Structure formats: C-alpha cells, structure tokens
mmCIF file of C-alpha atoms in Angstrom:
data_model
loop_
_atom_site.group_PDB
_atom_site.id
_atom_site.type_symbol
_atom_site.label_atom_id
_atom_site.label_comp_id
_atom_site.label_asym_id
_atom_site.label_seq_id
_atom_site.Cartn_x
_atom_site.Cartn_y
_atom_site.Cartn_z
ATOM 1 C CA MET A 1 0.031 0.149 0.059
ATOM 2 C CA GLY A 2 1.627 3.350 -0.920
ATOM 3 C CA ARG A 3 1.450 6.044 1.789
ATOM 4 C CA GLU A 4 2.367 9.498 1.729
ATOM 5 C CA GLN A 5 3.117 10.950 5.024
ATOM 6 C CA MET A 6 2.004 14.728 6.166
ATOM 7 C CA ASN A 7 3.406 15.918 9.495
ATOM 8 C CA PRO A 8 5.816 12.696 9.619
ATOM 9 C CA ASP A 9 6.231 10.560 12.678
ATOM 10 C CA PRO A 10 9.642 11.278 14.401
ATOM 11 C CA ALA A 11 9.902 7.765 15.044
ATOM 12 C CA ALA A 12 9.829 7.178 10.978
ATOM 13 C CA GLU A 13 12.812 5.004 9.678
ATOM 14 C CA ALA A 14 16.099 6.725 9.007
ATOM 15 C CA ASP A 15 15.795 5.080 4.872
ATOM 16 C CA GLY A 16 12.596 7.351 4.767
ATOM 17 C CA GLU A 17 10.431 4.072 5.063
ATOM 18 C CA SER A 18 7.751 4.924 7.796
ATOM 19 C CA VAL A 19 6.983 2.668 10.710
ATOM 20 C CA ALA A 20 3.490 0.862 11.247
ATOM 21 C CA PRO A 21 1.189 3.545 13.100
ATOM 22 C CA ARG A 22 0.884 3.026 16.687
ATOM 23 C CA GLY A 23 -1.080 4.726 19.465
ATOM 24 C CA ILE A 24 -4.625 6.008 18.281
ATOM 25 C CA VAL A 25 -5.527 5.580 14.755
ATOM 26 C CA VAL A 26 -8.498 7.477 13.084
ATOM 27 C CA GLY A 27 -10.180 7.212 9.431
ATOM 28 C CA VAL A 28 -11.352 10.046 7.612
ATOM 29 C CA ASP A 29 -13.055 10.528 4.489
ATOM 30 C CA GLY A 30 -14.469 14.143 5.054
ATOM 31 C CA SER A 31 -18.138 13.143 6.114
ATOM 32 C CA ASP A 32 -19.587 14.446 9.322
ATOM 33 C CA HIS A 33 -19.550 11.042 10.662
ATOM 34 C CA SER A 34 -15.713 10.846 10.368
ATOM 35 C CA GLN A 35 -15.380 14.631 11.877
ATOM 36 C CA CYS A 36 -17.001 13.030 15.112
ATOM 37 C CA ALA A 37 -14.696 10.263 15.079
ATOM 38 C CA LEU A 38 -11.709 12.793 14.827
ATOM 39 C CA VAL A 39 -12.890 14.756 17.552
ATOM 40 C CA TRP A 40 -13.300 11.727 19.654
ATOM 41 C CA ALA A 41 -9.885 10.065 18.535
ATOM 42 C CA ALA A 42 -8.106 13.221 19.211
ATOM 43 C CA ARG A 43 -9.356 13.845 22.821
ATOM 44 C CA GLU A 44 -8.774 10.071 23.355
ATOM 45 C CA ALA A 45 -5.308 10.586 22.299
ATOM 46 C CA GLU A 46 -4.809 13.515 24.824
ATOM 47 C CA ARG A 47 -6.185 11.605 27.551
ATOM 48 C CA ARG A 48 -3.822 8.659 26.783
ATOM 49 C CA ARG A 49 -0.943 10.959 26.057
ATOM 50 C CA ARG A 50 -0.207 8.889 22.860
ATOM 51 C CA PRO A 51 0.391 9.987 19.323
ATOM 52 C CA LEU A 52 -2.714 10.292 16.666
ATOM 53 C CA HIS A 53 -2.297 8.757 13.346
ATOM 54 C CA ILE A 54 -5.165 10.348 10.551
ATOM 55 C CA VAL A 55 -5.538 7.900 7.696
ATOM 56 C CA THR A 56 -7.885 8.187 4.610
ATOM 57 C CA ALA A 57 -7.998 5.398 2.077
ATOM 58 C CA TYR A 58 -8.914 5.366 -1.719
ATOM 59 C CA SER A 59 -9.157 2.957 -4.689
ATOM 60 C CA VAL A 60 -9.056 3.669 -8.175
ATOM 61 C CA PRO A 61 -12.413 2.062 -9.745
ATOM 62 C CA ILE A 62 -11.962 0.332 -12.806
ATOM 63 C CA PHE A 63 -15.243 0.563 -15.209
ATOM 64 C CA ALA A 64 -15.434 -2.163 -18.317
ATOM 65 C CA ALA A 65 -15.423 -0.053 -21.767
ATOM 66 C CA SER A 66 -18.793 -0.579 -23.324
ATOM 67 C CA GLY A 67 -17.257 0.164 -26.927
ATOM 68 C CA LEU A 68 -16.364 -2.009 -29.599
ATOM 69 C CA ASP A 69 -12.623 -1.896 -28.286
ATOM 70 C CA GLY A 70 -13.565 -4.149 -25.290
ATOM 71 C CA GLY A 71 -10.795 -2.425 -23.260
ATOM 72 C CA TYR A 72 -11.074 -0.974 -19.785
ATOM 73 C CA ALA A 73 -11.098 2.733 -18.471
ATOM 74 C CA THR A 74 -9.784 3.807 -14.981
ATOM 75 C CA VAL A 75 -10.334 7.083 -13.550
ATOM 76 C CA ASP A 76 -7.403 9.367 -12.822
ATOM 77 C CA ASP A 77 -5.559 8.439 -9.864
ATOM 78 C CA LEU A 78 -3.954 11.729 -9.358
ATOM 79 C CA VAL A 79 -7.398 13.523 -9.009
ATOM 80 C CA ILE A 80 -8.860 11.162 -6.613
ATOM 81 C CA ARG A 81 -5.488 10.987 -4.414
ATOM 82 C CA GLU A 82 -5.331 14.876 -4.372
ATOM 83 C CA GLY A 83 -9.019 14.654 -3.104
ATOM 84 C CA ALA A 84 -7.857 12.201 -0.428
ATOM 85 C CA GLU A 85 -5.054 14.500 0.457
ATOM 86 C CA ALA A 86 -7.448 17.595 0.619
ATOM 87 C CA ILE A 87 -9.394 15.985 3.200
ATOM 88 C CA LEU A 88 -6.483 14.914 5.064
ATOM 89 C CA LYS A 89 -5.087 18.302 5.458
ATOM 90 C CA GLN A 90 -8.290 19.476 6.713
ATOM 91 C CA ALA A 91 -7.960 16.778 9.325
ATOM 92 C CA VAL A 92 -5.026 17.438 10.336
ATOM 93 C CA ASN A 93 -5.865 21.508 10.883
ATOM 94 C CA LYS A 94 -8.874 20.303 12.859
ATOM 95 C CA VAL A 95 -6.753 18.538 15.695
ATOM 96 C CA ALA A 96 -4.037 21.463 15.870
ATOM 97 C CA GLY A 97 -5.475 22.552 19.060
ATOM 98 C CA TYR A 98 -4.804 19.464 20.676
ATOM 99 C CA ASN A 99 -1.882 18.854 22.783
ATOM 100 C CA ILE A 100 -0.746 15.553 20.680
ATOM 101 C CA ASP A 101 1.521 14.225 18.322
ATOM 102 C CA VAL A 102 0.053 14.008 14.947
ATOM 103 C CA ASP A 103 1.013 11.843 12.062
ATOM 104 C CA ALA A 104 -1.324 11.236 8.745
ATOM 105 C CA SER A 105 -1.171 9.410 5.592
ATOM 106 C CA VAL A 106 -3.103 8.908 2.421
ATOM 107 C CA GLU A 107 -3.431 5.186 1.722
ATOM 108 C CA ASN A 108 -3.964 3.429 -1.619
ATOM 109 C CA GLY A 109 -6.341 0.620 -0.943
ATOM 110 C CA ASP A 110 -9.827 -0.578 0.287
ATOM 111 C CA ALA A 111 -10.438 1.384 3.903
ATOM 112 C CA SER A 112 -11.347 -1.658 5.668
ATOM 113 C CA GLY A 113 -8.402 -3.689 4.357
ATOM 114 C CA VAL A 114 -5.960 -0.510 5.357
ATOM 115 C CA LEU A 115 -7.391 -0.144 9.072
ATOM 116 C CA LEU A 116 -7.450 -3.718 9.474
ATOM 117 C CA GLU A 117 -3.833 -4.023 8.943
ATOM 118 C CA MET A 118 -3.117 -0.613 11.006
ATOM 119 C CA SER A 119 -4.970 -2.810 14.005
ATOM 120 C CA GLU A 120 -1.678 -4.823 13.981
ATOM 121 C CA THR A 121 -0.055 -2.186 15.769
ATOM 122 C CA ALA A 122 -2.188 0.337 17.075
ATOM 123 C CA GLU A 123 -3.475 0.571 20.468
ATOM 124 C CA LEU A 124 -7.146 1.679 19.222
ATOM 125 C CA LEU A 125 -8.947 2.386 15.824
ATOM 126 C CA VAL A 126 -11.572 4.793 15.560
ATOM 127 C CA PHE A 127 -13.961 5.489 12.773
ATOM 128 C CA GLY A 128 -17.600 6.950 12.236
ATOM 129 C CA THR A 129 -20.303 4.716 11.699
ATOM 130 C CA ARG A 130 -20.922 5.491 7.939
ATOM 131 C CA GLY A 131 -18.909 6.721 5.343
ATOM 132 C CA ARG A 132 -19.550 9.154 2.419
ATOM 133 C CA GLY A 133 -21.687 8.017 -0.244
ATOM 134 C CA GLY A 134 -21.062 7.518 -3.937
ATOM 135 C CA PHE A 135 -18.672 5.098 -5.814
ATOM 136 C CA VAL A 136 -15.578 7.451 -6.766
ATOM 137 C CA GLY A 137 -16.453 9.712 -3.522
ATOM 138 C CA ARG A 138 -16.500 6.619 -1.215
ATOM 139 C CA LEU A 139 -13.180 7.243 0.048
ATOM 140 C CA LEU A 140 -13.318 5.176 3.705
ATOM 141 C CA GLY A 141 -16.746 3.980 3.124
ATOM 142 C CA SER A 142 -18.775 1.846 5.838
ATOM 143 C CA VAL A 143 -15.834 -0.073 7.695
ATOM 144 C CA SER A 144 -17.998 -0.096 11.263
ATOM 145 C CA SER A 145 -19.360 -3.602 10.542
ATOM 146 C CA ALA A 146 -16.487 -5.068 9.408
ATOM 147 C CA LEU A 147 -13.523 -3.919 11.400
ATOM 148 C CA PRO A 148 -14.498 -4.629 14.915
ATOM 149 C CA ALA A 149 -15.033 -8.307 14.082
ATOM 150 C CA HIS A 150 -11.622 -8.621 12.952
ATOM 151 C CA ALA A 151 -9.157 -5.971 14.179
ATOM 152 C CA LYS A 152 -6.142 -7.055 16.305
ATOM 153 C CA CYS A 153 -6.950 -4.001 18.876
ATOM 154 C CA PRO A 154 -10.044 -2.519 20.495
ATOM 155 C CA THR A 155 -12.222 -0.538 17.665
ATOM 156 C CA VAL A 156 -14.459 2.428 18.750
ATOM 157 C CA THR A 157 -17.097 3.651 16.575
ATOM 158 C CA VAL A 158 -18.736 6.918 17.069
ATOM 159 C CA PRO A 159 -22.106 7.568 15.546
ATOM 160 C CA LEU A 160 -23.085 10.957 14.136
ATOM 161 C CA ILE A 161 -25.507 11.372 16.905
ATOM 162 C CA CYS A 162 -22.652 12.328 18.933
ATOM 163 C CA ALA A 163 -22.171 15.704 17.006
ATOM 164 C CA ASP A 164 -23.958 17.381 19.809
ATOM 165 C CA ARG A 165 -21.779 16.201 22.958
ATOM 166 C CA LEU A 166 -18.526 16.832 20.809
ATOM 167 C CA GLY A 167 -19.336 20.302 20.288
ATOM 168 C CA GLU A 168 -19.799 19.328 16.160
ATOM 169 C CA THR A 169 -22.650 20.379 14.325
ATOM 170 C CA THR A 170 -24.385 18.193 11.239
ATOM 171 C CA ASP A 171 -27.335 18.857 8.723
ATOM 172 C CA ASP A 172 -28.215 15.286 8.740
ATOM 173 C CA LYS A 173 -32.198 14.980 8.571
ATOM 174 C CA HIS A 174 -32.095 11.703 10.640
ATOM 175 C CA VAL A 175 -29.960 13.105 13.410
ATOM 176 C CA MET A 176 -31.533 16.249 13.617
ATOM 177 C CA ALA A 177 -34.959 14.875 13.930
ATOM 178 C CA GLU A 178 -33.922 12.757 17.187
ATOM 179 C CA GLN A 179 -32.216 15.897 18.679
ATOM 180 C CA ALA A 180 -35.262 17.648 18.301
ATOM 181 C CA LYS A 181 -37.144 14.514 19.886
ATOM 182 C CA THR A 182 -35.005 14.040 22.686
ATOM 183 C CA GLY A 183 -33.348 17.461 23.198
ATOM 184 C CA HIS A 184 -29.985 17.738 24.906
ATOM 185 C CA VAL A 185 -29.116 14.519 26.732
ATOM 186 C CA PRO A 186 -26.969 15.051 29.446
ATOM 187 C CA VAL A 187 -23.677 12.697 29.405
ATOM 188 C CA GLU A 188 -22.944 10.739 32.848
ATOM 189 C CA ASN A 189 -19.160 10.175 33.512
ATOM 190 C CA VAL A 190 -19.518 6.634 33.469
ATOM 191 C CA VAL A 191 -18.244 3.861 31.347
ATOM 192 C CA VAL A 192 -21.016 0.937 30.861
ATOM 193 C CA VAL A 193 -19.656 -2.669 30.084
ATOM 194 C CA GLY A 194 -21.892 -5.451 29.064
ATOM 195 C CA VAL A 195 -21.157 -8.868 30.268
ATOM 196 C CA ASP A 196 -22.798 -12.071 29.647
ATOM 197 C CA GLY A 197 -20.792 -14.560 31.567
ATOM 198 C CA SER A 198 -18.437 -15.289 28.860
ATOM 199 C CA GLU A 199 -14.458 -14.913 29.086
ATOM 200 C CA GLN A 200 -14.644 -12.426 26.321
ATOM 201 C CA ALA A 201 -16.911 -10.358 28.507
ATOM 202 C CA ARG A 202 -14.609 -10.256 31.132
ATOM 203 C CA VAL A 203 -11.778 -9.059 28.725
ATOM 204 C CA ALA A 204 -14.136 -6.354 27.905
ATOM 205 C CA VAL A 205 -14.393 -5.557 31.928
ATOM 206 C CA LEU A 206 -10.626 -5.195 31.929
ATOM 207 C CA GLU A 207 -10.423 -3.137 29.203
ATOM 208 C CA ALA A 208 -13.838 -0.858 30.189
ATOM 209 C CA ALA A 209 -12.246 -0.662 33.961
ATOM 210 C CA ALA A 210 -8.974 1.031 32.196
ATOM 211 C CA GLN A 211 -11.268 3.148 30.189
ATOM 212 C CA ALA A 212 -12.906 4.624 33.302
ATOM 213 C CA GLU A 213 -9.624 4.977 35.192
ATOM 214 C CA LEU A 214 -8.562 7.260 32.440
ATOM 215 C CA LEU A 215 -11.879 9.225 32.527
ATOM 216 C CA SER A 216 -11.917 9.409 36.424
ATOM 217 C CA ALA A 217 -14.924 7.695 35.623
ATOM 218 C CA THR A 218 -17.756 4.860 37.428
ATOM 219 C CA LEU A 219 -17.548 1.567 35.884
ATOM 220 C CA ARG A 220 -21.028 0.485 35.110
ATOM 221 C CA VAL A 221 -21.276 -3.426 34.577
ATOM 222 C CA VAL A 222 -24.682 -4.446 33.080
ATOM 223 C CA CYS A 223 -26.032 -7.996 32.565
ATOM 224 C CA ALA A 224 -29.352 -7.574 30.671
ATOM 225 C CA VAL A 225 -31.503 -11.076 30.919
ATOM 226 C CA PRO A 226 -33.520 -11.641 27.823
ATOM 227 C CA HIS A 227 -37.066 -12.908 27.886
ATOM 228 C CA TYR A 228 -37.256 -16.619 26.711
ATOM 229 C CA SER A 229 -40.252 -17.546 24.517
ATOM 230 C CA GLY A 230 -41.754 -21.264 24.885
ATOM 231 C CA SER A 231 -41.234 -21.467 21.073
ATOM 232 C CA LEU A 232 -37.679 -22.345 21.749
ATOM 233 C CA ALA A 233 -37.600 -26.081 22.177
ATOM 234 C CA TRP A 234 -33.888 -25.661 23.665
ATOM 235 C CA VAL A 235 -34.952 -23.614 26.520
ATOM 236 C CA PRO A 236 -36.122 -25.650 29.934
ATOM 237 C CA ALA A 237 -39.647 -24.479 30.795
ATOM 238 C CA PRO A 238 -40.729 -23.221 32.993
ATOM 239 C CA VAL A 239 -37.734 -20.866 33.858
ATOM 240 C CA ASP A 240 -37.670 -19.921 37.349
ATOM 241 C CA ARG A 241 -36.565 -15.966 36.439
ATOM 242 C CA GLU A 242 -36.451 -15.443 40.457
ATOM 243 C CA ALA A 243 -34.255 -18.066 40.828
ATOM 244 C CA LEU A 244 -32.174 -17.007 37.863
ATOM 245 C CA PHE A 245 -31.684 -13.683 38.557
ATOM 246 C CA ALA A 246 -30.420 -14.811 42.186
ATOM 247 C CA ASP A 247 -28.011 -16.718 40.840
ATOM 248 C CA ILE A 248 -26.761 -14.381 38.345
ATOM 249 C CA LYS A 249 -26.705 -11.749 41.269
ATOM 250 C CA ILE A 250 -24.266 -13.965 43.218
ATOM 251 C CA GLN A 251 -22.158 -14.570 40.255
ATOM 252 C CA LEU A 252 -22.319 -10.783 39.238
ATOM 253 C CA ASP A 253 -21.046 -9.670 42.938
ATOM 254 C CA ALA A 254 -18.065 -12.154 42.630
ATOM 255 C CA GLY A 255 -17.038 -10.717 39.201
ATOM 256 C CA LEU A 256 -17.686 -7.090 40.963
ATOM 257 C CA ALA A 257 -14.697 -8.228 43.894
ATOM 258 C CA TRP A 258 -12.361 -9.340 40.842
ATOM 259 C CA THR A 259 -12.585 -6.397 39.300
ATOM 260 C CA ARG A 260 -12.040 -4.095 42.140
ATOM 261 C CA SER A 261 -9.256 -6.212 43.091
ATOM 262 C CA HIS A 262 -7.466 -5.371 40.183
ATOM 263 C CA PHE A 263 -8.419 -1.826 39.931
ATOM 264 C CA PRO A 264 -9.010 -1.010 43.731
ATOM 265 C CA ARG A 265 -9.029 3.103 43.408
ATOM 266 C CA LEU A 266 -12.234 2.664 40.981
ATOM 267 C CA THR A 267 -15.664 2.849 41.693
ATOM 268 C CA VAL A 268 -17.358 -0.178 40.418
ATOM 269 C CA GLU A 269 -21.093 -0.669 40.300
ATOM 270 C CA THR A 270 -23.296 -3.560 38.957
ATOM 271 C CA GLN A 271 -26.631 -3.698 37.127
ATOM 272 C CA LEU A 272 -28.862 -6.723 36.478
ATOM 273 C CA LEU A 273 -31.620 -5.857 34.303
ATOM 274 C CA ASP A 274 -34.417 -7.586 32.635
ATOM 275 C CA GLY A 275 -34.816 -6.971 28.822
ATOM 276 C CA SER A 276 -33.263 -7.312 25.501
ATOM 277 C CA PRO A 277 -29.614 -6.985 25.709
ATOM 278 C CA VAL A 278 -29.202 -4.915 22.649
ATOM 279 C CA ASP A 279 -31.999 -2.425 23.664
ATOM 280 C CA VAL A 280 -30.663 -2.044 27.197
ATOM 281 C CA LEU A 281 -26.882 -1.718 26.170
ATOM 282 C CA VAL A 282 -28.127 0.825 23.353
ATOM 283 C CA GLU A 283 -30.352 2.766 25.520
ATOM 284 C CA ALA A 284 -27.496 3.263 28.128
ATOM 285 C CA SER A 285 -24.858 4.285 25.194
ATOM 286 C CA ARG A 286 -27.037 7.687 25.151
ATOM 287 C CA HIS A 287 -25.931 8.956 28.331
ATOM 288 C CA VAL A 288 -22.720 7.504 29.290
ATOM 289 C CA GLU A 289 -19.053 8.303 27.673
ATOM 290 C CA LEU A 290 -18.409 5.144 26.451
ATOM 291 C CA LEU A 291 -20.308 1.534 26.050
ATOM 292 C CA VAL A 292 -17.908 -1.658 26.185
ATOM 293 C CA VAL A 293 -18.583 -5.031 24.621
ATOM 294 C CA GLY A 294 -16.695 -7.996 23.811
ATOM 295 C CA THR A 295 -16.614 -9.350 20.019
ATOM 296 C CA ARG A 296 -18.505 -12.678 20.970
ATOM 297 C CA GLY A 297 -20.968 -13.883 23.408
ATOM 298 C CA ARG A 298 -22.115 -16.996 25.316
ATOM 299 C CA GLY A 299 -23.004 -19.999 23.018
ATOM 300 C CA GLY A 300 -21.759 -18.438 19.802
ATOM 301 C CA PHE A 301 -20.832 -20.610 17.031
ATOM 302 C CA ALA A 302 -17.048 -20.789 16.579
ATOM 303 C CA GLY A 303 -17.321 -18.507 13.256
ATOM 304 C CA MET A 304 -19.110 -15.999 14.343
ATOM 305 C CA LEU A 305 -16.708 -13.446 15.322
ATOM 306 C CA LEU A 306 -18.960 -10.618 16.038
ATOM 307 C CA GLY A 307 -22.139 -11.677 17.662
ATOM 308 C CA SER A 308 -25.849 -10.466 17.196
ATOM 309 C CA THR A 309 -25.376 -8.642 20.510
ATOM 310 C CA SER A 310 -22.459 -6.471 19.596
ATOM 311 C CA GLY A 311 -23.935 -6.054 16.021
ATOM 312 C CA GLY A 312 -26.897 -5.081 16.907
ATOM 313 C CA ILE A 313 -25.707 -2.191 19.560
ATOM 314 C CA LEU A 314 -23.351 -1.108 16.883
ATOM 315 C CA HIS A 315 -25.812 -0.409 14.640
ATOM 316 C CA HIS A 316 -28.229 1.587 16.764
ATOM 317 C CA ALA A 317 -26.028 3.026 19.584
ATOM 318 C CA LYS A 318 -26.410 6.336 20.658
ATOM 319 C CA GLY A 319 -22.930 6.845 21.693
ATOM 320 C CA PRO A 320 -19.394 5.854 21.203
ATOM 321 C CA VAL A 321 -18.845 1.929 21.147
ATOM 322 C CA MET A 322 -15.810 0.176 21.746
ATOM 323 C CA VAL A 323 -15.690 -3.498 20.670
ATOM 324 C CA VAL A 324 -12.608 -5.529 22.388
ATOM 325 C CA PRO A 325 -11.334 -8.407 20.705
ATOM 326 C CA ASP A 326 -10.524 -11.823 22.204
ATOM 327 C CA ARG A 327 -7.005 -11.864 23.894
ATOM 328 C CA ASP A 328 -5.131 -13.779 26.851
ATOM 329 C CA ASP A 329 -5.029 -11.539 29.865
ATOM 330 C CA PRO A 330 -3.059 -13.024 32.760
ATOM 331 C CA ARG A 331 -5.535 -11.393 34.969
ATOM 332 C CA LEU A 332 -8.369 -13.807 34.225
ATOM 333 C CA ALA A 333 -6.813 -16.481 36.079
ATOM 334 C CA ASP A 334 -7.830 -15.702 39.484
ATOM 335 C CA ARG A 335 -11.317 -15.064 38.744
ATOM 336 C CA ALA A 336 -12.513 -18.248 39.870
ATOM 337 C CA SER A 337 -11.044 -17.345 43.451
ATOM 338 C CA PHE A 338 -13.422 -14.795 43.862
ATOM 339 C CA GLY A 339 -16.265 -17.007 43.674
ATOM 340 C CA PRO A 340 -18.842 -18.537 41.010
ATOM 341 C CA ILE A 341 -18.527 -17.542 37.298
ATOM 342 C CA LEU A 342 -21.519 -16.689 35.326
ATOM 343 C CA GLY A 343 -22.335 -19.502 33.001
ATOM 344 C CA ASP A 344 -20.098 -22.389 34.277
#
C-alpha cells in the first residue's frame, strides 16, 4: 500500500520508510461521521498521552468499456489522490489545537483492509458509523460492521448522533430529528460494559475498567436477561426467573470483587436488568461516556466473530462503542478464586 506522509512521525525509519502507526488511529473521509470520530480520537489521544495517526484511504475504480475495443477505463489516480490529500489536510488542521503528536497518511487500498492492517500495531482504531456515499467518492466507506469483528486491537465506532456532545454540527435530517425529539441529553461520567458470563466479556470488563480510570469515571457492569419464549425448544421450561436472577446476582457480585481487586481505586457498580441486551445497552449508550462490549458472547458459533448483540448495538448505538477483541490476559486466571463464574 502506498503511503504519503504529512507531519511525519518522528519514529520514521532513517531511510525514509515509515514505521507502522502506533497509538490511536482514526479513519477519515471528510464526512460528518468521520469528523465526529476525529474529534473523539483526538480527545482520547490527549487523555492517553499517545500519538494520533489520521488516515484516509482510496482505491481507483476500473470500469469495463462499452465500446467495440472491449478495453478498460480507469479514473485518474492523481485527481482522487489530491482529493484524499485535501481531506487529510483538513483533518490535521482540525486537531491542531490538541496537545498531541499528529501523524497522517493517504493510503491506496480498501479502507477496511488498510485499517485492519494498522490494527496489528495500533492501540485503538476509531471510525464513524458511516462514510460518504457514491462510488468514486467513497474514500472511507462503511467499515464499522467489518472491522470490529476482525481487528487485532480494540475499536471504537462514533455515531453521528454524538455530534452534539462533541461540539460538532451536522445537517443530517435523521440526527436533527432525533435531537429535536430528545433534546440535549446530559452525559454521565460513566463507562458501561455489557457482560454475559463469557470470558470475552471479562476481557471487555478489564478494558472498560482501564477506560474508566482514564476518564476518572464510574465503571458500570451491566447484565441484561432477555425473556425466553416457549417456542424455543432448547430452553428448559418453565424458567424460574427469580431463581435465575438470584444466581446471576451472586456471580455478578463475585465478578465485582474480582474487578475491584485489579482496580482498587475505581468506583465499580453492577446492574442486573430484565430485557433485551441490545435494547438495554443501546439505551445506556445514549447518556454515558462509553459503552464497551466483547466481540462474541456466550453460545456463539465458532465462526461467528461478531455476535448478534454486538452487531445490533453497533447499528443502533447513541454514543461511542468500544469492541474489545478476544485475547489472553493473565488477570483472568484468578477470577475463579472470587466466587462462581456466570455461565459455569
């Protein structure tokens, strides 16, 4: 992939070849969605005291010729690249007031592939929920459904509804209609993490706790229990929901003690709620700083990298959502010593 550096990273190789980006990586394409992602990423880079790498990607479309020559026609690469560079310069200027090191590059390739490759070395990938429309104009495109499932580092999607809380404006009619309906929604200094008893969720709890510490925020661990229908033959009937909730509460309390053992200065609380996990967590995202989920929940098929809960949240969230990939963490080893584990 070709890369053209703007404000080159001081860590670049001596021979002129740039090293893989580290710190916070944010994808931009000039859309309102990516502007929100850019502002969120700049704030996060400042909080973490980490460099920010801004990237835009483009690919040159090839059209089959309709003439008798049967050849192919391509769009001028230079024109598209110049447009991408203009978007990148605008993004760099937008974050000039933040106390962060900024590095930027134009990449030739599919946006999802570019960002996925960068996730190998990045601490965090940030992007908007949708990109610009159009074939030639789709510089970044819709990557929010592809990247969280496959990225090697945590990802954060920032929906356009966050424009108000980030001090941005938008003329998107759907966002404006929702803002008119709900009014200004105050944001609590809280990080919410959804749990379901899986090891992936425990990894997400550790990442969410680290985020809460950065924000000097409260960590709220939420478990939502959906209603089961008798039409599901594999669900034992009848389900004693009172006994089920009592059992889950015991295990949530054990998880709470485990989390506090690793983050003793952090304020941690739990919520056990009756309802659809997607609905509960989407509503929570509306008024908290960050919602954190794992890539897969309990009972997912081996090939289902992004479960239905995470996918539903990403499509409907009202605030930034972090998806944490599966990974080994030595802190998981002592969880069982604090009490029963949900789902075991």
